[in-house]
XYZ file of C-alpha atoms in Angstrom:
369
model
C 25.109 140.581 61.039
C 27.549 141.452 63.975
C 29.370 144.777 64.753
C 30.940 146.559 67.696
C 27.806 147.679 69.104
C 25.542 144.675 68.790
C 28.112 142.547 70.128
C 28.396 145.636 73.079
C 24.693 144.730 73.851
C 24.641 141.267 73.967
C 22.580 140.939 70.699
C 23.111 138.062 67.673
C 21.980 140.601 64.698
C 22.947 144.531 64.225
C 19.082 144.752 63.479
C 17.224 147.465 65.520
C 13.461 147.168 65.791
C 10.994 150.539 66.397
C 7.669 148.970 66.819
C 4.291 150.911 68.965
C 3.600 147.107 69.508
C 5.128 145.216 72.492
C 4.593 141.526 71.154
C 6.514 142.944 67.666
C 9.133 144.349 70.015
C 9.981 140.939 72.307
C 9.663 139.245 69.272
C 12.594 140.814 67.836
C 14.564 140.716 70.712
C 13.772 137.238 70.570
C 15.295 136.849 67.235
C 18.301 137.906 67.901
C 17.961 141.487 67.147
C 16.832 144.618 69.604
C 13.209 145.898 69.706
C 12.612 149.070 70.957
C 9.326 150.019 72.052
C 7.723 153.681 71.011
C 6.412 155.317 74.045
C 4.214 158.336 72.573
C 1.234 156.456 72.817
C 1.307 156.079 76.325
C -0.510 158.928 77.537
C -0.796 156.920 81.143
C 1.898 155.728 83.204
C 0.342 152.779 84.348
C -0.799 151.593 80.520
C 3.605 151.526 79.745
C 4.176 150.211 83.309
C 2.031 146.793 82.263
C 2.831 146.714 78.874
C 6.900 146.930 79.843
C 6.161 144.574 82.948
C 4.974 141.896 79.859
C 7.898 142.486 78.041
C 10.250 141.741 80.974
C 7.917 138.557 80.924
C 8.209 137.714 77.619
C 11.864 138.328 76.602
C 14.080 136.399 78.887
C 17.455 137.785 79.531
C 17.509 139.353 75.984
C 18.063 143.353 75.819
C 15.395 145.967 74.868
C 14.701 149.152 74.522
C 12.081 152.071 74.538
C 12.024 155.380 72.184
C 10.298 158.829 73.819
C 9.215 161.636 72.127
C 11.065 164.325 74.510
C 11.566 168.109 73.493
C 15.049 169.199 74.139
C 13.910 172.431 75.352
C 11.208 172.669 77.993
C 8.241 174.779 77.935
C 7.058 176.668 81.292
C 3.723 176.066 82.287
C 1.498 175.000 79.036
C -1.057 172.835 79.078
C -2.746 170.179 76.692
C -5.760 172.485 77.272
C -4.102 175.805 76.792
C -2.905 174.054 73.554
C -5.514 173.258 71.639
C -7.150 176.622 72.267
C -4.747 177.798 70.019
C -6.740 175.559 67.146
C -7.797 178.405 64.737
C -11.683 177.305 63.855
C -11.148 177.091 60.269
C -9.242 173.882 60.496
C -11.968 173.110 62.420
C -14.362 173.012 60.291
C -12.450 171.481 57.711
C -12.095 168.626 59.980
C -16.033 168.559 60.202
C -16.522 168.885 56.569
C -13.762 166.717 55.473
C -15.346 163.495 57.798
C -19.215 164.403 56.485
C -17.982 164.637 52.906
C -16.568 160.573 53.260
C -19.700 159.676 55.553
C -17.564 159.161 58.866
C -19.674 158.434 61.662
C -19.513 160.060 65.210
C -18.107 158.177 67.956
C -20.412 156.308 70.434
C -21.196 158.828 73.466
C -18.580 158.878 75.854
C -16.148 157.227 73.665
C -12.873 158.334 73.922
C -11.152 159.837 71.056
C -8.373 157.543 71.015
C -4.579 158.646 71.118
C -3.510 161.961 71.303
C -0.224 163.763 70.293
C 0.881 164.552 73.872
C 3.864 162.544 74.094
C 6.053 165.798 72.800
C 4.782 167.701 76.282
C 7.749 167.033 78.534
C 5.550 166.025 81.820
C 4.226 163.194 79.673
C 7.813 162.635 78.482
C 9.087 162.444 81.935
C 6.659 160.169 83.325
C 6.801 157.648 80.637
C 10.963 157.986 81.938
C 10.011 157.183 85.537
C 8.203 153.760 84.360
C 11.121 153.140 82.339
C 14.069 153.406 84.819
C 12.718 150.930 86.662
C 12.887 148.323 84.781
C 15.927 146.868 82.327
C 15.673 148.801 79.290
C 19.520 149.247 77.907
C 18.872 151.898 75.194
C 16.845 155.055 75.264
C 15.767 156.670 72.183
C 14.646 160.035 71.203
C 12.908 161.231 68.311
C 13.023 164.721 68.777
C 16.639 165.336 68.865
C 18.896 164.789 71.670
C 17.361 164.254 75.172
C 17.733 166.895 77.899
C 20.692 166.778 79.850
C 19.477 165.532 82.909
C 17.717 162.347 81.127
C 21.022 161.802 79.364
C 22.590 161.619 82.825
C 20.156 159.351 84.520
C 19.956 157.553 81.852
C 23.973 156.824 81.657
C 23.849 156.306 85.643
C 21.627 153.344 85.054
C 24.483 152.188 82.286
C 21.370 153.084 79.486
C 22.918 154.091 75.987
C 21.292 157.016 74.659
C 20.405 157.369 70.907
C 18.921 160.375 69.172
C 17.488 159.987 65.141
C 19.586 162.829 63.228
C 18.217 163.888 59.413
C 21.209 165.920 58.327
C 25.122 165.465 59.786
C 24.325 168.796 61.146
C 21.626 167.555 63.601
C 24.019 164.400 63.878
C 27.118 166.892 65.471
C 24.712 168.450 68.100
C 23.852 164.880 69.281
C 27.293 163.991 69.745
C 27.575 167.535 71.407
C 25.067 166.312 74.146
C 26.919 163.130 74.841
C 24.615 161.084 73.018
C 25.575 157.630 72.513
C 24.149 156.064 68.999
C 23.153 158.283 66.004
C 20.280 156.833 63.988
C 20.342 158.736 60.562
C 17.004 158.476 59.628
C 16.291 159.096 55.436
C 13.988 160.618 53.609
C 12.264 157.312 52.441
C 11.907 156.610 56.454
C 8.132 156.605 57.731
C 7.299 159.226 59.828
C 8.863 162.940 60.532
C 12.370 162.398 58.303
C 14.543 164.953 56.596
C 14.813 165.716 52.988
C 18.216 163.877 52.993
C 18.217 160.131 51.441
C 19.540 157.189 53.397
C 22.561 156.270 50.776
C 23.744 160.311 51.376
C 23.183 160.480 54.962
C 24.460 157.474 56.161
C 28.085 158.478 55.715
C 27.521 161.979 56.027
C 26.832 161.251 59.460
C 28.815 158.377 60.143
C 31.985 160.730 59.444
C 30.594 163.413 61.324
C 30.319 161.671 64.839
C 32.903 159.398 64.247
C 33.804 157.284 66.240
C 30.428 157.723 67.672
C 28.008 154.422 66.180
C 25.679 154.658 63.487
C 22.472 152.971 62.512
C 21.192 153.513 59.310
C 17.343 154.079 58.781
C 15.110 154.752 56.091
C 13.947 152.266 53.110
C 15.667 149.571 54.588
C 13.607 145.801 54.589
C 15.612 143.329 52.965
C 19.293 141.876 53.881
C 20.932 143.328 50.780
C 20.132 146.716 52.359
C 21.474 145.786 55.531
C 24.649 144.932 54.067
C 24.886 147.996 52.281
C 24.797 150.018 55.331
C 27.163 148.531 57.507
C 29.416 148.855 54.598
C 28.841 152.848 54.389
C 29.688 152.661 58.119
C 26.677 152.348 60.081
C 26.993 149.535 62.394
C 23.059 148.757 62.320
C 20.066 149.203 60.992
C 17.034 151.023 62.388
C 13.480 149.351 60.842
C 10.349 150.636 61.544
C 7.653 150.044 58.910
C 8.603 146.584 58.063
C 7.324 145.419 61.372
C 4.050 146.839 60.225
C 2.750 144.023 58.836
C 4.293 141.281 60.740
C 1.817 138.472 62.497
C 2.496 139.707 65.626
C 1.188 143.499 64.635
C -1.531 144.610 66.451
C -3.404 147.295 63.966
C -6.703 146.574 64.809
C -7.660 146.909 61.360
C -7.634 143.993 58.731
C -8.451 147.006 55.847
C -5.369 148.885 57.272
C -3.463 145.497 56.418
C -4.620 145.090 53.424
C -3.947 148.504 52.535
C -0.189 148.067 53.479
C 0.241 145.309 51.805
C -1.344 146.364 48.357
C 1.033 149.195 48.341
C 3.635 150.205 46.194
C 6.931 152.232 47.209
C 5.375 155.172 44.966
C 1.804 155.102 47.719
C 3.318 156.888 50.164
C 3.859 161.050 50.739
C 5.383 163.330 53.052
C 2.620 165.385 54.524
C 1.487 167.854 57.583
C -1.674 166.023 57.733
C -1.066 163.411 61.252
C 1.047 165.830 63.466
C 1.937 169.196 61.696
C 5.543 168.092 60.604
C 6.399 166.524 57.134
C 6.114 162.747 58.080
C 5.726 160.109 55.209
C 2.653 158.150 55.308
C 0.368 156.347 52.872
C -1.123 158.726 50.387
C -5.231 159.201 51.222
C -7.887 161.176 50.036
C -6.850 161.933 53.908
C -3.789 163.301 53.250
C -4.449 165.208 49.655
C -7.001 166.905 51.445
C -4.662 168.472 53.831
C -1.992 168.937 51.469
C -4.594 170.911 48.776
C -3.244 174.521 48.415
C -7.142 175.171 47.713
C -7.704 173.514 51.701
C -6.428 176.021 55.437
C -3.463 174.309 55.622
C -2.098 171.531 58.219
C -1.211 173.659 61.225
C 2.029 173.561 63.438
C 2.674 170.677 65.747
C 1.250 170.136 68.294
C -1.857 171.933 66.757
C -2.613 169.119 63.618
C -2.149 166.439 66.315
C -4.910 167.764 68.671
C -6.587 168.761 66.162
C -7.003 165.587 64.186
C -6.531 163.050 67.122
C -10.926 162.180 67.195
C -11.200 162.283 63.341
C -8.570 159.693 62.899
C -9.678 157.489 65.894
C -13.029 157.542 63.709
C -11.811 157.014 60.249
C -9.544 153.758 61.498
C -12.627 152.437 64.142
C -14.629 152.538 60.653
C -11.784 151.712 58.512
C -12.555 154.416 55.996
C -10.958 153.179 53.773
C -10.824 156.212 51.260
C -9.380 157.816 54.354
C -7.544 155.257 56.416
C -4.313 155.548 56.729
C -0.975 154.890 58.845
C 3.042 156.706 58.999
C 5.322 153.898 56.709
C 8.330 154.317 54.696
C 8.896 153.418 51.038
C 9.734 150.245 51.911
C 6.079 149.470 52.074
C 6.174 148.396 48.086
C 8.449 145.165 49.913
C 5.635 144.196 52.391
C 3.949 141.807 50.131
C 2.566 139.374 53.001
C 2.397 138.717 56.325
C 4.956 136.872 58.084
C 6.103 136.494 61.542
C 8.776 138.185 63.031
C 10.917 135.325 62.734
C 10.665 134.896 59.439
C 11.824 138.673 58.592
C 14.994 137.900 60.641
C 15.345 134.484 58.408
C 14.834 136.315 55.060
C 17.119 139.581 56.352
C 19.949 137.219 57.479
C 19.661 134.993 54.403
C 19.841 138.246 52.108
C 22.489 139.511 53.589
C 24.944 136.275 53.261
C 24.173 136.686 49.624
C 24.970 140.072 49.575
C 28.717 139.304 51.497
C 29.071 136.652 49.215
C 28.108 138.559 45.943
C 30.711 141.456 47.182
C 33.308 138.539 48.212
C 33.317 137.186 44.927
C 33.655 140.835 43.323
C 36.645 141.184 45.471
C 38.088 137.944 44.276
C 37.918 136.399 48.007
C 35.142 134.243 47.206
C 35.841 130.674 49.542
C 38.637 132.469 51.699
């Protein structure tokens, strides 16, 4: 599963690997694809400084790299604080009534509340940026669009490639505008914030509008046969989040949360405001129809929903709610049947997708040649 760009980073398989997890990440570098750590977690320099300084530990000379969550356009002065005191009371109180209606208990005293959405907030951005220049990452990601142009150029001074997830070829255009380096055209059966474009449709709408810009192709893709479907719509990779989910090497800190994932169908899963304020697909909860009731106040704007729901959630997964408990995964989640290691993803992708050449091949009439 070789193309132009995986052979330009050193890397066996065209398979690119988001995880929040470092272990999931070196693992995948480890077999032979790229793992890209998500940074929006890391709310503290110091907690990414250790976690890449493992990494670098764990991975040999095989490349990696890290995705931010970095506004293209940068906001004067704002605070987390000045932020949530934008947090109408109604939602509120719908918070408070939603958790007592399911039985959700408090938090111990002093406990923190977990993560919180500020990874969008550019100083947070930056910071996690700092860590990460100083240590070998090859690609850095963006979710929010294309990077501002000053990361772009650091990041190319430090020979980084930049990549920015598109939804629409529009999006996709601006990106090469910026001088971005890899277009991920994330689908509407991606988990988390995605478009309303599917993967089949997007993938070459994109891939002919940055051309001769790279591609990876995103969104309901977990099996080999998919991965040979993309390259040959253009892309020359694959982007996988949610399958990674569910991997042995996954840290969710919930065994319900598991078992949750790997009950569900491709049908569980809906694009809703309820995590950060932006349509991001997710498994379906009481959680989530709650928010997305016409009869409830509505999820509000991000950042808002983020700060706003950043305790409740730390409570429902500490107590695995299950009626509420939740996580952001793709349609692809009716494919995660079991756990498996990391290695054994790559085996079954790689496998799948020699059957898949081979099934085209013989289609073709080149079957042996």
């Amino acid at each position: 599963m070789q193309t132009e760009l995986s052979r330009k980073l050193g890397v066996e398989h065209a398979v690119f690997g988001f995880t929040p997890f470092p272990a999931v990440a070196a693992a995948i570098s480890r077999a032979g694809g790229f793992g890209v750590l998500g940074a929006v977690r890391y709310t503290a320099p110091a907690d990414l400084e250790r976690d890449l300084d493992w990494i670098d530990a764990h991975i040999g000379d095989r490349p990696y790299g890290l995705d931010v969550v970095m506004p293209a356009r940068k906001v004067e002065g704002v605070t987390e604080a000045d932020v949530e005191a934008m947090i109408p009371e109604a939602q509120r109180r719908f918070v408070r009534d939603t958790l007592a209606k399911y039985g959700v208990p408090e938090l111990a005293e002093g406990e923190a509340a977990g993560w919180r959405i500020t990874g969008w907030m550019e100083q947070v951005a930056r910071s996690q940026l700092d860590v990460a220049f100083g240590h070998p990452v090859r690609l850095l990601a963006n979710a929010l669009g294309s990077p501002p142009a000053d990361v772009v150029d650091r990041a190319h001074e430090r020979g980084m490639l930049v990549a920015a997830l598109a939804g629409s070829a529009r999006h996709a255009r601006k990106h090469r505008e910026a001088g971005i380096d890899v277009v991920v055209a994330q689908g509407y059966e991606a988990g988390g914030h995605t478009g309303e474009i599917a993967t089949m449709v997007l993938t070459p709408e994109v891939v002919e509008a940055v051309a001769p810009l790279p591609v990876l192709a995103a969104g309901g893709i977990g099996s080999g046969q998919q991965v040979a479907a993309a390259l040959a719509l253009g892309a020359q990779g694959v982007w996988l989040g949610s399958v990674w989910l569910t991997t042995t090497e996954a840290d969710l800190h919930s065994p319900a949360l598991t078992r949750k994932l790997l009950a569900a169908g491709s049908g569980d899963t809906v694009r809703s405001r309820a995590l950060t304020g932006k349509p991001a697909r997710q498994l379906r909860t009481e959680w989530t129809d709650a928010w997305d009731d016409p009869a409830g106040p509505g999820a509000l704007p991000m950042p808002l929903q983020g700060l706003l729901v950043a305790e409740a959630v730390s409570r429902i997964q500490k107590y695995e709610v299950d009626a509420l408990l939740g996580t952001p995964v793709g349609q692809i989640v009716g494919r995660m049947n079991s756990e498996r290691s990391v290695q054994a993803v790559f085996d079954d992708l790689t496998r799948g997708f020699e059957r898949a050449v081979d099934r085209v091949n013989r289609i073709a009439g080149r079957s042996g040649q």
